C-alpha positions as YAML, in Angstrom:
chain: A
units: angstrom
residues:
- id: 1
  name: UNK
  ca: [-8.76, 12.38, 21.93]
- id: 2
  name: UNK
  ca: [-7.79, 12.81, 18.27]
- id: 3
  name: UNK
  ca: [-4.95, 10.64, 17.00]
- id: 4
  name: UNK
  ca: [-2.03, 12.25, 15.21]
- id: 5
  name: UNK
  ca: [-2.87, 10.26, 12.07]
- id: 6
  name: UNK
  ca: [-6.32, 11.82, 11.85]
- id: 7
  name: UNK
  ca: [-4.73, 15.28, 11.91]
- id: 8
  name: UNK
  ca: [-2.37, 14.57, 8.99]
- id: 9
  name: UNK
  ca: [-4.70, 12.57, 6.72]
- id: 10
  name: UNK
  ca: [-7.60, 14.55, 5.26]
- id: 11
  name: UNK
  ca: [-10.90, 12.68, 5.79]
- id: 12
  name: UNK
  ca: [-11.68, 12.70, 2.05]
- id: 13
  name: UNK
  ca: [-8.33, 11.03, 1.32]
- id: 14
  name: UNK
  ca: [-8.98, 8.34, 3.95]
- id: 15
  name: UNK
  ca: [-12.52, 7.68, 2.67]
- id: 16
  name: UNK
  ca: [-11.35, 7.51, -0.96]
- id: 17
  name: UNK
  ca: [-8.48, 5.21, -0.01]
- id: 18
  name: UNK
  ca: [-10.83, 2.85, 1.87]
- id: 19
  name: UNK
  ca: [-13.23, 2.77, -1.08]
- id: 20
  name: UNK
  ca: [-10.50, 2.01, -3.63]
- id: 21
  name: UNK
  ca: [-8.89, -0.70, -1.48]
- id: 22
  name: UNK
  ca: [-12.29, -2.37, -1.05]
- id: 23
  name: UNK
  ca: [-13.20, -2.10, -4.76]
- id: 24
  name: UNK
  ca: [-9.87, -3.37, -6.07]
- id: 25
  name: UNK
  ca: [-8.87, -5.99, -3.50]
- id: 26
  name: UNK
  ca: [-12.15, -7.49, -2.26]
- id: 27
  name: UNK
  ca: [-12.41, -9.73, -5.38]
- id: 28
  name: UNK
  ca: [-8.95, -11.17, -4.55]
- id: 29
  name: UNK
  ca: [-9.25, -13.70, -1.70]
- id: 30
  name: UNK
  ca: [-5.50, -14.35, -1.94]
- id: 31
  name: UNK
  ca: [-4.86, -10.79, -0.70]
- id: 32
  name: UNK
  ca: [-4.38, -10.98, 3.06]
- id: 33
  name: UNK
  ca: [-3.83, -7.26, 3.64]
- id: 34
  name: UNK
  ca: [-4.03, -4.07, 1.59]
- id: 35
  name: UNK
  ca: [-2.90, -0.95, 3.39]
- id: 36
  name: UNK
  ca: [-2.44, 2.62, 2.29]
- id: 37
  name: UNK
  ca: [-0.02, 4.71, 4.35]
- id: 38
  name: UNK
  ca: [1.58, 8.12, 4.33]
- id: 39
  name: UNK
  ca: [5.31, 8.21, 3.46]
- id: 40
  name: UNK
  ca: [6.03, 9.11, 7.09]
- id: 41
  name: UNK
  ca: [4.23, 6.07, 8.45]
- id: 42
  name: UNK
  ca: [0.58, 6.81, 9.24]
- id: 43
  name: UNK
  ca: [-2.28, 4.52, 8.21]
- id: 44
  name: UNK
  ca: [-4.61, 6.13, 5.68]
- id: 45
  name: UNK
  ca: [-6.83, 3.12, 4.98]
- id: 46
  name: UNK
  ca: [-6.74, -0.66, 5.29]
- id: 47
  name: UNK
  ca: [-8.56, -3.69, 3.93]
- id: 48
  name: UNK
  ca: [-8.30, -7.32, 4.99]
- id: 49
  name: UNK
  ca: [-6.53, -8.94, 7.91]
- id: 50
  name: UNK
  ca: [-4.02, -6.76, 9.71]
- id: 51
  name: UNK
  ca: [-1.28, -8.62, 11.55]
- id: 52
  name: UNK
  ca: [-1.13, -6.15, 14.45]
- id: 53
  name: UNK
  ca: [-4.80, -5.06, 14.47]
- id: 54
  name: UNK
  ca: [-4.53, -1.48, 13.16]
- id: 55
  name: UNK
  ca: [-1.74, -1.66, 10.58]
- id: 56
  name: UNK
  ca: [0.37, 0.98, 12.33]
- id: 57
  name: UNK
  ca: [3.52, -1.16, 12.36]
- id: 58
  name: UNK
  ca: [3.22, -1.97, 8.63]
- id: 59
  name: UNK
  ca: [2.58, 1.70, 7.86]
- id: 60
  name: UNK
  ca: [5.64, 2.71, 9.84]
- id: 61
  name: UNK
  ca: [7.78, 0.18, 7.96]
- id: 62
  name: UNK
  ca: [6.45, 1.20, 4.52]
- id: 63
  name: UNK
  ca: [8.25, 4.53, 4.48]
- id: 64
  name: UNK
  ca: [11.49, 2.90, 5.63]
- id: 65
  name: UNK
  ca: [11.18, 0.12, 3.06]
- id: 66
  name: UNK
  ca: [10.66, 2.61, 0.22]
- id: 67
  name: UNK
  ca: [13.59, 4.71, 1.48]
- id: 68
  name: UNK
  ca: [15.74, 1.58, 1.38]
- id: 69
  name: UNK
  ca: [14.53, 0.86, -2.17]
- id: 70
  name: UNK
  ca: [15.46, 4.44, -3.21]
- id: 71
  name: UNK
  ca: [18.93, 3.98, -1.70]
- id: 72
  name: UNK
  ca: [19.47, 0.71, -3.57]
- id: 73
  name: UNK
  ca: [18.17, 2.30, -6.78]
- id: 74
  name: UNK
  ca: [20.60, 5.17, -6.38]
- id: 75
  name: UNK
  ca: [23.48, 2.82, -5.58]
- id: 76
  name: UNK
  ca: [22.97, 0.87, -8.80]
- id: 77
  name: UNK
  ca: [22.61, 4.05, -10.85]
- id: 78
  name: UNK
  ca: [18.87, 3.83, -11.51]
- id: 79
  name: UNK
  ca: [16.38, 6.67, -11.15]
- id: 80
  name: UNK
  ca: [13.43, 6.43, -8.80]
- id: 81
  name: UNK
  ca: [11.89, 3.40, -7.22]
- id: 82
  name: UNK
  ca: [8.25, 2.61, -7.88]
- id: 83
  name: UNK
  ca: [7.82, -0.76, -6.22]
- id: 84
  name: UNK
  ca: [9.53, -3.11, -3.78]
- id: 85
  name: UNK
  ca: [8.49, -6.77, -3.83]
- id: 86
  name: UNK
  ca: [9.78, -9.55, -1.64]
- id: 87
  name: UNK
  ca: [8.83, -13.15, -1.07]
- id: 88
  name: UNK
  ca: [8.50, -15.03, 2.21]
- id: 89
  name: UNK
  ca: [7.71, -18.67, 2.95]
- id: 90
  name: UNK
  ca: [4.07, -17.66, 3.42]
- id: 91
  name: UNK
  ca: [3.56, -15.30, 0.50]
- id: 92
  name: UNK
  ca: [4.63, -12.02, -1.04]
- id: 93
  name: UNK
  ca: [4.76, -8.44, 0.21]
- id: 94
  name: UNK
  ca: [4.54, -5.54, -2.22]
- id: 95
  name: UNK
  ca: [5.21, -1.89, -1.39]
- id: 96
  name: UNK
  ca: [4.41, 0.64, -4.10]
- id: 97
  name: UNK
  ca: [4.63, 4.43, -4.23]
- id: 98
  name: UNK
  ca: [1.37, 6.07, -5.26]
- id: 99
  name: UNK
  ca: [2.19, 9.30, -7.08]
- id: 100
  name: UNK
  ca: [-0.84, 11.42, -6.32]
- id: 101
  name: UNK
  ca: [-1.68, 14.89, -5.08]
- id: 102
  name: UNK
  ca: [-1.53, 13.28, -1.62]
- id: 103
  name: UNK
  ca: [1.56, 11.00, -1.85]
- id: 104
  name: UNK
  ca: [1.17, 7.61, -0.23]
- id: 105
  name: UNK
  ca: [2.45, 4.05, -0.22]
- id: 106
  name: UNK
  ca: [0.35, 1.01, -1.01]
- id: 107
  name: UNK
  ca: [1.30, -2.11, 0.94]
- id: 108
  name: UNK
  ca: [-0.04, -5.48, -0.14]
- id: 109
  name: UNK
  ca: [0.40, -8.86, 1.53]
- id: 110
  name: UNK
  ca: [-0.48, -11.80, -0.73]
- id: 111
  name: UNK
  ca: [-0.88, -15.37, 0.53]
- id: 112
  name: UNK
  ca: [1.44, -17.99, -1.00]
- id: 113
  name: UNK
  ca: [-1.34, -19.41, -3.20]
- id: 114
  name: UNK
  ca: [-1.69, -16.01, -4.87]
- id: 115
  name: UNK
  ca: [-0.40, -15.40, -8.39]
- id: 116
  name: UNK
  ca: [2.23, -12.66, -8.39]
- id: 117
  name: UNK
  ca: [1.22, -11.28, -11.80]
- id: 118
  name: UNK
  ca: [-2.39, -10.91, -10.68]
- id: 119
  name: UNK
  ca: [-1.28, -9.17, -7.48]
- id: 120
  name: UNK
  ca: [0.98, -6.79, -9.41]
- id: 121
  name: UNK
  ca: [-1.89, -5.96, -11.78]
- id: 122
  name: UNK
  ca: [-4.16, -5.20, -8.80]
- id: 123
  name: UNK
  ca: [-1.49, -3.00, -7.16]
- id: 124
  name: UNK
  ca: [-1.05, -1.06, -10.41]
- id: 125
  name: UNK
  ca: [-4.82, -0.70, -10.78]
- id: 126
  name: UNK
  ca: [-5.26, 0.56, -7.21]
- id: 127
  name: UNK
  ca: [-2.32, 2.94, -7.58]
- id: 128
  name: UNK
  ca: [-3.71, 4.32, -10.83]
- id: 129
  name: UNK
  ca: [-7.16, 4.85, -9.31]
- id: 130
  name: UNK
  ca: [-5.69, 6.51, -6.24]
- id: 131
  name: UNK
  ca: [-3.50, 8.81, -8.31]
- id: 132
  name: UNK
  ca: [-6.58, 9.83, -10.29]
- id: 133
  name: UNK
  ca: [-8.97, 10.19, -7.34]
- id: 134
  name: UNK
  ca: [-6.94, 11.27, -4.29]
- id: 135
  name: UNK
  ca: [-7.18, 15.02, -4.05]
- id: 136
  name: UNK
  ca: [-6.77, 17.29, -1.04]
...
């Protein structure tokens, strides 16, 4: 039986996403999870340890988190929202819009020993590569 996610995510997009996540985040042991999702909550690709095995819960939250960020941005009179970052006792979570031909959200979970600046650079690098390479 084919999952709904496989019907909405073109195979080339999923393969490219997996390749970029591996290339960009494998050299960063402080990255616990890197996940690429559709704005409506489907997993496109994942790398690293997923808290709930397949990343579906994180993917579902990504769209909601970015919608919340857009609402806050609008409320304070700012245009757009590129990235949402929040810290926990165990590390940092980063959600970033990837403006590409196939819009998606990059979710990154960084362990507490990770350096935020390095993580933000990696997110920007992955987003840039995806925007350049994700085509449908």
